[in-house]
Coordinates of C-alpha atoms in Angstrom, one line a residue:
Chain A
X1 CA 0.0 0.0 0.0
X2 CA 2.6 2.5 1.1
X3 CA 4.9 1.2 -1.6
X4 CA 2.3 2.0 -4.3
X5 CA 1.7 5.4 -2.8
X6 CA 5.4 6.4 -2.8
X7 CA 5.7 5.1 -6.4
X8 CA 2.8 7.3 -7.4
X9 CA 4.3 10.3 -5.5
X10 CA 7.7 9.9 -7.1
X11 CA 6.0 9.6 -10.6
X12 CA 4.2 12.9 -10.0
X13 CA 7.4 14.6 -8.7
X14 CA 9.4 13.2 -11.6
X15 CA 6.8 14.7 -14.0
X16 CA 6.9 18.1 -12.1
X17 CA 10.7 18.2 -12.4
X18 CA 10.5 17.4 -16.2
X19 CA 7.9 20.2 -16.6
X20 CA 10.1 22.6 -14.6
X21 CA 13.1 21.8 -16.7
X22 CA 11.3 22.4 -20.0
X23 CA 9.8 25.6 -18.6
X24 CA 13.1 27.1 -17.4
X25 CA 15.0 26.0 -20.6
X26 CA 12.3 27.9 -22.6
X27 CA 12.8 31.0 -20.4
X28 CA 16.5 30.9 -21.0
X29 CA 16.2 30.6 -24.7
X30 CA 13.5 33.3 -24.8
X31 CA 15.9 35.6 -23.0
X32 CA 18.6 35.1 -25.7
X33 CA 16.0 35.5 -28.4
X34 CA 14.6 38.8 -27.0
X35 CA 18.0 40.3 -26.6
X36 CA 18.9 39.4 -30.2
X37 CA 15.5 40.8 -31.4
X38 CA 16.3 44.0 -29.6
X39 CA 19.6 44.3 -31.5
X40 CA 18.0 43.3 -34.8
X41 CA 15.3 45.9 -34.5
X42 CA 17.7 48.7 -33.6
X43 CA 20.2 48.0 -36.4
X44 CA 18.3 46.3 -39.1
X45 CA 14.7 47.4 -38.9
X46 CA 16.0 50.7 -37.4
X47 CA 13.2 51.0 -35.0
X48 CA 13.7 50.3 -31.3
X49 CA 11.4 47.8 -29.7
X50 CA 9.8 49.7 -26.8
X51 CA 9.2 46.7 -24.6
X52 CA 12.5 45.0 -25.1
X53 CA 14.5 46.0 -22.0
X54 CA 11.6 45.9 -19.6
X55 CA 10.4 42.4 -20.7
X56 CA 13.9 41.1 -20.9
X57 CA 14.3 42.1 -17.2
X58 CA 11.1 40.4 -16.3
X59 CA 12.3 37.2 -18.0
X60 CA 15.5 37.4 -16.0
X61 CA 13.5 37.6 -12.7
X62 CA 11.4 34.6 -13.7
X63 CA 14.5 32.7 -14.7
X64 CA 16.0 33.6 -11.3
X65 CA 13.1 32.3 -9.3
X66 CA 11.9 29.3 -11.3
X67 CA 15.6 28.4 -12.0
X68 CA 16.1 28.5 -8.2
X69 CA 13.4 25.8 -7.9
X70 CA 15.4 23.6 -10.3
X71 CA 18.6 24.5 -8.4
X72 CA 16.9 23.5 -5.2
X73 CA 15.9 20.2 -6.7
X74 CA 19.5 19.5 -7.7
X75 CA 20.8 20.8 -4.3
X76 CA 22.9 23.3 -6.2
X77 CA 22.4 26.5 -4.2
X78 CA 25.7 28.0 -3.1
X79 CA 26.5 27.5 0.6
X80 CA 29.5 27.2 2.9
X81 CA 30.1 23.5 3.4
X82 CA 33.5 23.4 5.1
X83 CA 32.3 23.6 8.7
X84 CA 29.4 21.1 8.4
X85 CA 31.6 18.7 6.4
X86 CA 34.0 18.4 9.4
X87 CA 31.2 17.5 11.9
X88 CA 30.6 13.9 13.0
X89 CA 27.7 12.3 11.0
X90 CA 25.0 12.8 13.7
X91 CA 25.7 16.5 14.1
X92 CA 26.0 16.9 10.3
X93 CA 22.5 15.4 9.9
X94 CA 21.1 17.7 12.7
X95 CA 22.7 20.7 11.0
X96 CA 21.2 19.7 7.6
X97 CA 17.8 19.3 9.1
X98 CA 18.1 22.7 10.8
X99 CA 19.2 24.3 7.5
X100 CA 16.2 22.8 5.7
X101 CA 14.0 24.3 8.4
X102 CA 15.5 27.8 7.8
X103 CA 15.1 27.4 4.1
X104 CA 11.4 26.4 4.5
X105 CA 10.8 29.3 6.9
X106 CA 12.1 31.7 4.2
X107 CA 10.1 30.0 1.4
X108 CA 6.9 30.1 3.3
X109 CA 7.4 33.8 4.1
X110 CA 8.2 34.5 0.4
X111 CA 5.0 32.6 -0.6
X112 CA 2.9 34.5 1.9
X113 CA 4.3 38.0 1.4
X114 CA 4.9 37.5 -2.3
X115 CA 1.2 36.8 -2.6
X116 CA 0.5 40.1 -0.7
X117 CA 2.8 41.9 -3.1
X118 CA 1.2 40.5 -6.2
X119 CA -2.3 41.4 -5.0
X120 CA -1.2 44.9 -4.0
X121 CA 0.2 45.4 -7.5
X122 CA -2.9 44.2 -9.3
X123 CA -3.7 47.8 -10.5
X124 CA -0.1 48.5 -11.6
X125 CA 1.0 47.7 -15.2
X126 CA 4.2 47.3 -17.1
X127 CA 5.5 50.7 -18.3
X128 CA 5.9 49.7 -22.0
X129 CA 2.8 47.5 -22.4
X130 CA -0.1 48.8 -20.4
X131 CA -2.1 45.6 -20.8
X132 CA 0.4 43.6 -18.7
X133 CA -0.3 43.8 -15.0
X134 CA 2.6 43.7 -12.6
X135 CA 0.7 41.2 -10.4
X136 CA 1.2 38.6 -13.2
X137 CA 4.9 39.4 -13.3
X138 CA 5.3 39.4 -9.5
X139 CA 3.4 36.0 -9.3
X140 CA 6.7 34.3 -10.1
X141 CA 7.8 34.9 -6.5
X142 CA 4.9 33.2 -4.6
X143 CA 4.5 30.5 -7.3
X144 CA 8.2 29.5 -7.3
X145 CA 8.3 29.7 -3.5
X146 CA 5.3 27.3 -3.3
X147 CA 7.1 25.0 -5.7
X148 CA 10.3 25.1 -3.7
X149 CA 8.3 24.3 -0.5
X150 CA 7.3 21.0 -2.1
X151 CA 10.9 20.3 -3.3
X152 CA 12.4 21.1 0.1
X153 CA 9.8 19.1 2.0
X154 CA 10.8 16.1 -0.1
X155 CA 14.5 16.7 0.7
X156 CA 13.6 17.2 4.4
X157 CA 11.7 13.9 4.4
X158 CA 14.6 12.1 2.9
X159 CA 16.9 13.6 5.5
X160 CA 14.7 12.6 8.4
X161 CA 14.2 9.1 7.1
X162 CA 17.9 8.4 6.6
Chain B
X1 CA 19.9 45.4 15.3
X2 CA 22.1 45.5 12.2
X3 CA 24.8 43.7 14.3
X4 CA 22.3 40.9 15.1
X5 CA 21.4 40.6 11.4
X6 CA 25.1 40.3 10.3
X7 CA 25.7 37.8 13.1
X8 CA 22.7 35.8 12.1
X9 CA 23.9 35.7 8.5
X10 CA 27.3 34.4 9.6
X11 CA 25.8 31.7 11.9
X12 CA 23.2 30.5 9.4
X13 CA 25.8 30.3 6.6
X14 CA 28.2 28.4 8.8
X15 CA 25.4 25.8 9.3
X16 CA 25.1 25.3 5.5
X17 CA 22.0 27.4 5.0
X18 CA 22.5 28.5 1.3
X19 CA 23.8 32.1 1.3
X20 CA 20.8 33.6 -0.5
X21 CA 18.4 32.1 2.0
X22 CA 20.5 33.1 5.0
X23 CA 20.5 36.7 3.8
X24 CA 16.7 36.8 3.4
X25 CA 16.1 34.9 6.7
X26 CA 18.2 37.4 8.7
X27 CA 16.4 40.4 7.3
X28 CA 13.0 38.6 7.7
X29 CA 13.7 38.0 11.4
X30 CA 14.7 41.6 11.9
X31 CA 11.5 42.9 10.2
X32 CA 9.2 40.5 12.1
X33 CA 10.9 41.4 15.4
X34 CA 11.0 45.1 14.6
X35 CA 7.3 45.2 13.6
X36 CA 7.6 48.5 11.8
X37 CA 7.9 47.6 8.1
X38 CA 5.8 45.0 6.4
X39 CA 7.8 41.9 5.2
X40 CA 6.2 42.4 1.8
X41 CA 9.1 44.7 1.0
X42 CA 11.3 41.6 0.9
X43 CA 9.8 40.1 -2.3
X44 CA 9.7 43.6 -3.7
X45 CA 13.4 44.1 -3.2
X46 CA 14.2 40.6 -4.4
X47 CA 12.4 41.5 -7.6
X48 CA 14.0 44.8 -8.2
X49 CA 17.4 43.5 -7.3
X50 CA 17.2 40.9 -10.0
X51 CA 15.5 43.1 -12.7
X52 CA 18.5 44.9 -14.0
X53 CA 19.3 45.0 -17.7
X54 CA 23.2 44.6 -17.3
X55 CA 22.6 41.4 -15.3
X56 CA 21.1 39.8 -18.4
X57 CA 24.7 39.4 -19.6
X58 CA 25.2 36.7 -16.9
X59 CA 22.9 34.0 -18.2
X60 CA 23.9 34.8 -21.8
X61 CA 27.6 34.5 -21.2
X62 CA 27.0 31.3 -19.2
X63 CA 25.0 29.9 -22.0
X64 CA 27.5 31.0 -24.7
X65 CA 30.3 29.4 -22.6
X66 CA 28.4 26.2 -22.2
X67 CA 27.8 26.0 -26.0
X68 CA 31.5 26.7 -26.7
X69 CA 32.7 24.1 -24.4
X70 CA 30.7 21.3 -26.0
X71 CA 31.1 22.6 -29.5
X72 CA 34.8 21.6 -29.8
X73 CA 35.9 25.2 -29.6
X74 CA 38.2 24.7 -26.6
X75 CA 40.2 22.0 -28.4
X76 CA 40.8 24.3 -31.4
X77 CA 42.0 27.1 -29.1
X78 CA 44.4 24.7 -27.4
X79 CA 45.7 23.5 -30.8
X80 CA 46.3 27.1 -32.0
X81 CA 48.1 28.0 -28.8
X82 CA 50.2 24.9 -29.2
X83 CA 51.6 26.1 -32.5
X84 CA 52.4 29.5 -31.0
X85 CA 54.2 28.6 -27.7
X86 CA 54.6 24.8 -27.8
X87 CA 58.3 25.0 -28.8
X88 CA 59.4 26.7 -25.6
X89 CA 60.7 24.5 -22.7
X90 CA 57.6 23.5 -20.6
X91 CA 55.6 23.9 -23.9
X92 CA 52.4 22.3 -22.8
X93 CA 52.4 24.4 -19.6
X94 CA 52.8 27.5 -21.8
X95 CA 50.0 26.3 -24.0
X96 CA 47.8 25.9 -20.9
X97 CA 48.3 29.5 -19.9
X98 CA 48.0 30.8 -23.5
X99 CA 44.8 28.9 -24.0
X100 CA 43.3 30.3 -20.9
X101 CA 44.3 33.8 -22.0
X102 CA 42.5 33.3 -25.2
X103 CA 39.5 31.5 -23.8
X104 CA 39.2 34.5 -21.4
X105 CA 38.1 36.7 -24.4
X106 CA 35.1 34.4 -24.9
X107 CA 34.3 33.3 -21.3
X108 CA 33.4 35.3 -18.2
X109 CA 33.7 32.5 -15.7
X110 CA 36.9 30.9 -14.4
X111 CA 35.0 27.7 -13.4
X112 CA 33.8 27.4 -17.0
X113 CA 37.4 28.0 -18.2
X114 CA 38.9 25.4 -15.9
X115 CA 36.3 22.9 -17.0
X116 CA 36.6 23.6 -20.8
X117 CA 40.4 23.9 -21.1
X118 CA 41.4 21.8 -18.1
X119 CA 39.5 18.7 -19.0
X120 CA 41.4 18.5 -22.3
X121 CA 44.9 19.8 -21.4
X122 CA 45.4 18.3 -18.0
X123 CA 45.3 14.6 -19.2
X124 CA 47.7 15.6 -22.1
X125 CA 50.1 17.3 -19.7
X126 CA 50.1 14.3 -17.2
X127 CA 50.7 12.0 -20.2
X128 CA 53.8 14.1 -21.1
X129 CA 55.3 13.6 -17.6
X130 CA 54.2 16.8 -15.9
X131 CA 53.5 16.1 -12.2
X132 CA 49.6 15.8 -11.8
X133 CA 49.4 18.2 -8.8
X134 CA 51.5 20.9 -10.6
X135 CA 49.3 20.5 -13.7
X136 CA 46.1 21.0 -11.7
X137 CA 47.6 23.9 -9.8
X138 CA 48.7 25.7 -13.0
X139 CA 45.5 25.0 -14.8
X140 CA 43.5 26.3 -11.9
X141 CA 45.3 29.7 -11.5
X142 CA 45.6 30.2 -15.3
X143 CA 41.8 29.8 -15.5
X144 CA 41.4 32.9 -13.2
X145 CA 42.5 35.0 -16.2
X146 CA 38.9 34.3 -17.5
X147 CA 37.5 36.8 -15.0
X148 CA 40.3 39.3 -15.3
X149 CA 40.3 39.6 -19.1
X150 CA 36.9 40.6 -20.4
X151 CA 34.1 39.5 -20.5
X152 CA 33.9 38.8 -16.8
X153 CA 30.8 37.9 -14.7
X154 CA 32.3 39.2 -11.4
X155 CA 33.0 42.6 -13.2
X156 CA 29.3 42.7 -14.4
X157 CA 28.2 42.1 -10.8
X158 CA 30.5 44.8 -9.5
X159 CA 29.5 47.4 -12.1
X160 CA 25.8 46.9 -11.4
X161 CA 26.3 47.3 -7.7
X162 CA 28.7 50.2 -7.8
X163 CA 26.8 51.9 -10.6
X164 CA 29.7 52.1 -13.0
X165 CA 30.0 51.2 -16.7
X166 CA 30.4 47.5 -17.4
X167 CA 32.3 48.3 -20.7
X168 CA 34.8 50.6 -19.0
X169 CA 35.5 48.1 -16.2
X170 CA 36.0 45.4 -18.8
X171 CA 38.7 47.6 -20.5
X172 CA 40.7 47.7 -17.3
X173 CA 41.2 43.9 -17.3
X174 CA 43.4 43.6 -20.4
X175 CA 46.7 44.9 -19.0
X176 CA 46.5 43.0 -15.7
X177 CA 45.4 39.8 -17.5
X178 CA 48.2 39.9 -20.0
X179 CA 50.8 40.8 -17.4
X180 CA 49.5 38.0 -15.2
X181 CA 49.5 35.5 -18.1
X182 CA 53.1 36.3 -19.1
X183 CA 54.4 36.1 -15.6
X184 CA 52.7 32.7 -15.2
X185 CA 54.6 31.6 -18.3
X186 CA 57.8 32.8 -16.7
X187 CA 57.1 30.7 -13.7
X188 CA 56.3 27.7 -15.9
X189 CA 59.6 28.2 -17.8
X190 CA 61.6 28.4 -14.6
X191 CA 60.0 25.2 -13.2
X192 CA 60.4 23.5 -16.6
X193 CA 64.2 24.2 -16.7
X194 CA 64.6 22.9 -13.2
X195 CA 62.4 19.8 -13.5
X196 CA 63.1 19.1 -17.2
X197 CA 59.6 19.4 -18.6
X198 CA 59.5 18.5 -22.3
X199 CA 59.3 20.8 -25.4
X200 CA 56.5 20.2 -27.9
X201 CA 57.5 20.2 -31.6
X202 CA 59.9 22.8 -32.9
X203 CA 58.4 26.1 -34.0
X204 CA 57.2 26.3 -37.6
X205 CA 55.5 29.3 -39.1
X206 CA 53.6 27.0 -41.4
X207 CA 52.0 25.2 -38.5
X208 CA 51.0 28.6 -37.0
X209 CA 49.2 29.4 -40.2
X210 CA 47.4 26.0 -40.2
X211 CA 46.6 26.4 -36.5
X212 CA 45.0 29.8 -37.0
X213 CA 43.1 28.6 -40.1
X214 CA 41.7 25.6 -38.2
X215 CA 40.6 27.9 -35.3
X216 CA 39.2 30.4 -37.9
X217 CA 35.6 30.4 -36.8
X218 CA 36.6 30.3 -33.2
X219 CA 38.6 33.5 -33.7
X220 CA 35.5 35.2 -34.8
X221 CA 34.0 34.9 -31.4
X222 CA 36.2 37.4 -29.5
X223 CA 35.9 39.8 -32.5
X224 CA 32.1 39.7 -32.1
X225 CA 32.1 40.0 -28.3
X226 CA 34.9 42.5 -27.8
X227 CA 34.5 44.4 -31.1
X228 CA 30.8 44.9 -30.6
X229 CA 31.2 46.1 -27.1
X230 CA 34.3 48.3 -27.3
X231 CA 33.3 49.6 -30.7
X232 CA 30.3 51.1 -28.9
X233 CA 27.9 49.2 -31.2
X234 CA 26.2 47.0 -28.6
X235 CA 26.0 46.9 -24.8
X236 CA 27.7 44.1 -22.8
X237 CA 24.3 42.3 -22.6
X238 CA 23.7 42.4 -26.3
X239 CA 27.3 41.3 -27.0
X240 CA 26.6 38.3 -24.8
X241 CA 23.4 37.6 -26.8
X242 CA 25.4 37.8 -30.1
X243 CA 28.0 35.4 -28.5
X244 CA 25.2 32.9 -27.9
X245 CA 24.0 33.1 -31.5
X246 CA 27.6 32.9 -32.9
X247 CA 28.6 29.9 -30.7
X248 CA 25.3 28.2 -31.6
X249 CA 25.8 28.6 -35.3
X250 CA 29.5 27.6 -35.2
X251 CA 28.7 24.6 -32.9
X252 CA 25.7 23.2 -34.9
X253 CA 26.3 24.2 -38.5
X254 CA 30.1 24.7 -38.9
X255 CA 31.7 22.2 -36.6
X256 CA 28.5 20.0 -36.3
X257 CA 29.6 18.7 -32.9
X258 CA 26.5 19.5 -31.0
X259 CA 23.2 17.6 -30.9
X260 CA 19.9 18.3 -29.2
X261 CA 20.7 16.3 -26.1
X262 CA 23.8 18.2 -25.4
X263 CA 22.0 21.5 -26.0
X264 CA 19.3 20.6 -23.6
X265 CA 21.8 19.5 -20.9
X266 CA 23.9 22.6 -21.2
X267 CA 20.9 24.9 -21.2
X268 CA 19.6 23.4 -18.0
X269 CA 23.1 23.6 -16.4
X270 CA 23.1 27.3 -17.5
X271 CA 19.7 27.8 -15.9
X272 CA 20.9 26.3 -12.6
X273 CA 24.2 28.3 -12.6
X274 CA 22.4 31.5 -13.4
X275 CA 19.7 31.0 -10.7
X276 CA 22.3 30.2 -8.0
X277 CA 24.2 33.4 -8.7
X278 CA 21.1 35.5 -9.3
X279 CA 19.4 34.3 -6.1
X280 CA 22.3 35.8 -4.2
X281 CA 22.1 39.0 -6.3
X282 CA 18.4 39.3 -5.5
X283 CA 18.9 38.5 -1.8
X284 CA 21.8 40.9 -1.4
X285 CA 19.5 43.7 -2.7
X286 CA 17.2 42.9 0.3
X287 CA 20.2 43.1 2.7
X288 CA 21.5 46.2 1.0
X289 CA 18.2 47.9 1.4
X290 CA 18.1 47.0 5.1
X291 CA 21.7 48.0 5.8
X292 CA 21.4 51.3 4.0
X293 CA 18.2 52.1 6.0
X294 CA 20.3 51.5 9.1
X295 CA 23.1 53.7 7.7
X296 CA 25.6 50.9 8.2
X297 CA 27.9 51.6 5.2
X298 CA 28.0 55.3 6.1
X299 CA 28.9 54.4 9.7
X300 CA 31.5 52.0 8.5
X301 CA 33.1 54.7 6.3
X302 CA 33.1 57.1 9.2
X303 CA 34.7 54.6 11.5
X304 CA 37.5 53.8 9.1
X305 CA 38.0 57.5 8.2
X306 CA 38.3 58.2 11.9
X307 CA 41.3 55.9 12.0
X308 CA 43.0 57.0 8.8
X309 CA 42.2 59.0 5.7
X310 CA 45.3 57.9 3.8
X311 CA 44.1 56.1 0.6
X312 CA 47.3 54.0 0.4
X313 CA 46.6 52.5 3.8
X314 CA 42.9 52.1 3.3
X315 CA 43.5 50.3 0.0
X316 CA 45.9 48.0 1.7
X317 CA 43.3 47.3 4.4
X318 CA 40.6 46.7 1.8
X319 CA 42.8 44.3 -0.1
X320 CA 43.6 42.3 3.0
X321 CA 39.9 42.3 3.9
X322 CA 38.9 41.1 0.4
X323 CA 41.6 38.4 0.3
X324 CA 40.4 37.0 3.7
X325 CA 36.7 37.3 2.6
X326 CA 37.6 35.5 -0.7
X327 CA 38.9 32.5 1.3
X328 CA 35.5 32.0 2.9
X329 CA 33.0 33.4 0.4
X330 CA 32.0 32.4 -3.1
X331 CA 33.2 35.2 -5.4
X332 CA 29.7 36.4 -6.4
X333 CA 28.6 36.5 -2.7
X334 CA 31.8 38.4 -1.8
X335 CA 31.1 41.1 -4.3
X336 CA 27.4 41.4 -3.5
X337 CA 28.0 41.6 0.3
X338 CA 31.2 43.6 0.5
X339 CA 31.0 46.2 -2.3
X340 CA 27.8 47.9 -1.1
X341 CA 29.4 48.1 2.4
X342 CA 32.7 49.7 1.4
X343 CA 31.5 51.8 -1.6
X344 CA 30.8 55.0 0.5
X345 CA 34.3 54.7 2.0
X346 CA 35.9 54.3 -1.4
X347 CA 34.0 57.3 -2.8
X348 CA 34.8 59.5 0.1
X349 CA 38.5 58.8 -0.3
X350 CA 38.2 59.8 -4.0
X351 CA 39.2 56.3 -5.3
X352 CA 38.0 55.8 -8.9
X353 CA 35.1 53.3 -8.8
X354 CA 36.4 51.6 -12.0
X355 CA 39.9 51.3 -10.5
X356 CA 38.4 49.8 -7.4
X357 CA 36.4 47.4 -9.6
X358 CA 39.5 45.8 -11.1
X359 CA 41.0 45.6 -7.6
X360 CA 38.0 43.7 -6.3
X361 CA 38.0 41.4 -9.3
X362 CA 41.7 40.5 -8.8
X363 CA 41.1 39.8 -5.1
X364 CA 38.3 37.5 -6.0
X365 CA 40.3 35.8 -8.7
X366 CA 42.7 34.9 -5.9
X367 CA 39.9 34.0 -3.6
X368 CA 38.7 31.4 -6.0
X369 CA 42.1 29.7 -5.6
X370 CA 42.3 29.8 -1.8
X371 CA 40.6 27.0 0.3
X372 CA 38.4 26.4 2.1
X373 CA 36.0 28.0 -0.4
X374 CA 37.9 27.9 -3.8
X375 CA 35.4 27.2 -6.6
X376 CA 38.0 27.1 -9.3
X377 CA 40.8 25.2 -7.5
X378 CA 38.3 22.6 -6.3
X379 CA 36.9 22.2 -9.9
X380 CA 40.5 21.6 -11.1
X381 CA 41.1 19.1 -8.3
X382 CA 37.9 17.3 -9.2
X383 CA 38.7 17.1 -12.9
X384 CA 42.4 16.0 -12.3
X385 CA 41.4 13.7 -9.4
X386 CA 44.1 15.2 -7.2
X387 CA 44.1 16.1 -3.5
X388 CA 43.3 19.7 -2.7
X389 CA 46.3 20.2 -0.4
X390 CA 48.9 19.1 -2.9
X391 CA 47.4 21.1 -5.7
X392 CA 47.2 24.2 -3.6
X393 CA 50.9 23.9 -2.7
X394 CA 51.7 23.8 -6.4
X395 CA 49.4 26.6 -7.2
X396 CA 51.1 29.0 -4.7
X397 CA 53.8 30.4 -7.0
X398 CA 51.1 31.2 -9.5
X399 CA 48.9 32.8 -6.8
X400 CA 51.9 34.9 -5.9
X401 CA 51.9 36.1 -9.5
X402 CA 48.3 37.2 -9.1
X403 CA 49.3 39.0 -5.8
X404 CA 52.1 40.8 -7.6
X405 CA 49.6 41.9 -10.3
X406 CA 47.2 43.0 -7.6
X407 CA 49.8 45.1 -5.9
X408 CA 50.7 46.7 -9.3
X409 CA 47.1 47.4 -10.2
X410 CA 46.4 48.8 -6.7
X411 CA 49.3 51.2 -6.5
X412 CA 50.0 52.0 -10.2
X413 CA 46.5 52.9 -11.4
X414 CA 47.7 53.8 -14.8
X415 CA 48.3 50.1 -15.6
X416 CA 44.5 49.2 -15.6
X417 CA 43.2 52.7 -16.4
X418 CA 45.5 53.4 -19.4
X419 CA 43.3 51.6 -21.9
X420 CA 39.9 52.9 -20.8
X421 CA 41.3 56.4 -20.6
X422 CA 42.7 56.1 -24.1
X423 CA 39.6 54.7 -25.7
X424 CA 36.9 56.4 -23.7
X425 CA 38.5 59.5 -22.2
X426 CA 38.6 60.0 -18.4

């Protein structure tokens, strides 16, 4: 029973990671394409794209936050390992569980206050394209934070079970 | 309260909380305890800290570097360098340094350089009888030229934080990078004479021509990146975009050494590398906002100026501080945490912000070589499968070269500033 449930859970999370990978790869490639479009329009079409810098910056923020979720899945976020690596195994495990707790505390706050921010910005729009609301853009913070909560909970569970 | 925040950051980081999360956690605790400001400012500053146009160059240079490494470009650079300096005693060691000097014009990351050049040249050197630890130490320090010679990701970070021109700071890197590279070759020559390292084939002008012809398309990359930027045609970010396009075209259509699987893997690696650096960028904007509100950088400047207002002594102290910080902090984190703190002091002393930028970059190039936190040295050790202690000992003479360059750049400002002053005026 529990075996079947874990198999189902790991299939869902596998699928989520695949989707996240495809999504962030597209963000990265779009970023390159937008910057190249900006150059193309300025020099070849000889008419600057008015939305180019602003939306390239938005893409970078999305890449930062959704990419952070992928980095969290791979355990790639930059940290200082020297001290914890020199601890005995039990203390190292305790420190790792504590660190996961701190990360979860930050993520839950980002999810909660990021949501507040996105709602507060629902009447603000992008400067270059008025139809785009800033709340859509800001949504990357609470959404990616929520995603990272799931990823970190899974890592925490693995740590506790070990 | 700001003392508590800084203490909390140090304590959390020591316990392996990732640096970006440790920064946000500390400010979050301060805001929740203080009760004045709503914590919703944290996501706001995270957002605005990351939404800066010059920072777009970071993912693009990372992506371009990834494409170039898997497109067979590094091998061609090494072959060309071999025809130029391979005939000198310690030839492959020379080739190693020359390849890194050339790769530096394409890549902005020393870790990318050590992976691209090192994974090819280190096995070749060991096979020719170079001691493995020496090989790894040399490759590691030579790779640091990647962030000294433009383009350079640490320089982009510095310029964004200090509010100076990326292009101008890039121009300061040529002279120190070339001096450093040549001095490293002198050290290799000295070692080679003493330990009897081999010579590659004799020099032949014909081979130089073939080497350059084989590298042909690769040589186009620095022309696009540097020419576009320093010719004032495109911004650093746009040059990075063009580099992605050029590397992609050369890799897929000219050399035909890249397939979809490779492209997918290197794009995802690029996403992760970008996000890990950019998360610290965003988080440091939150901390910067908090510390500026508390007037910490200004108070720090006043405290130092109360002790001495002699720029020579202050620069010496800043160098020592940056070198120690570089031992314990990842280079991006060091720039993002230290530069906002010391910038008011630097400005009040009348030190040129661009000059200080190359000083910071050199310090962090050294910091990437000095354990415990030594991203480049550890990458070299991992590729060469050599112990960190032995490699570090062999790297020391080359690190001394970087220290000499740092001293020259700090106290003879005309060395880094000659080129930008010449091309862009003061």
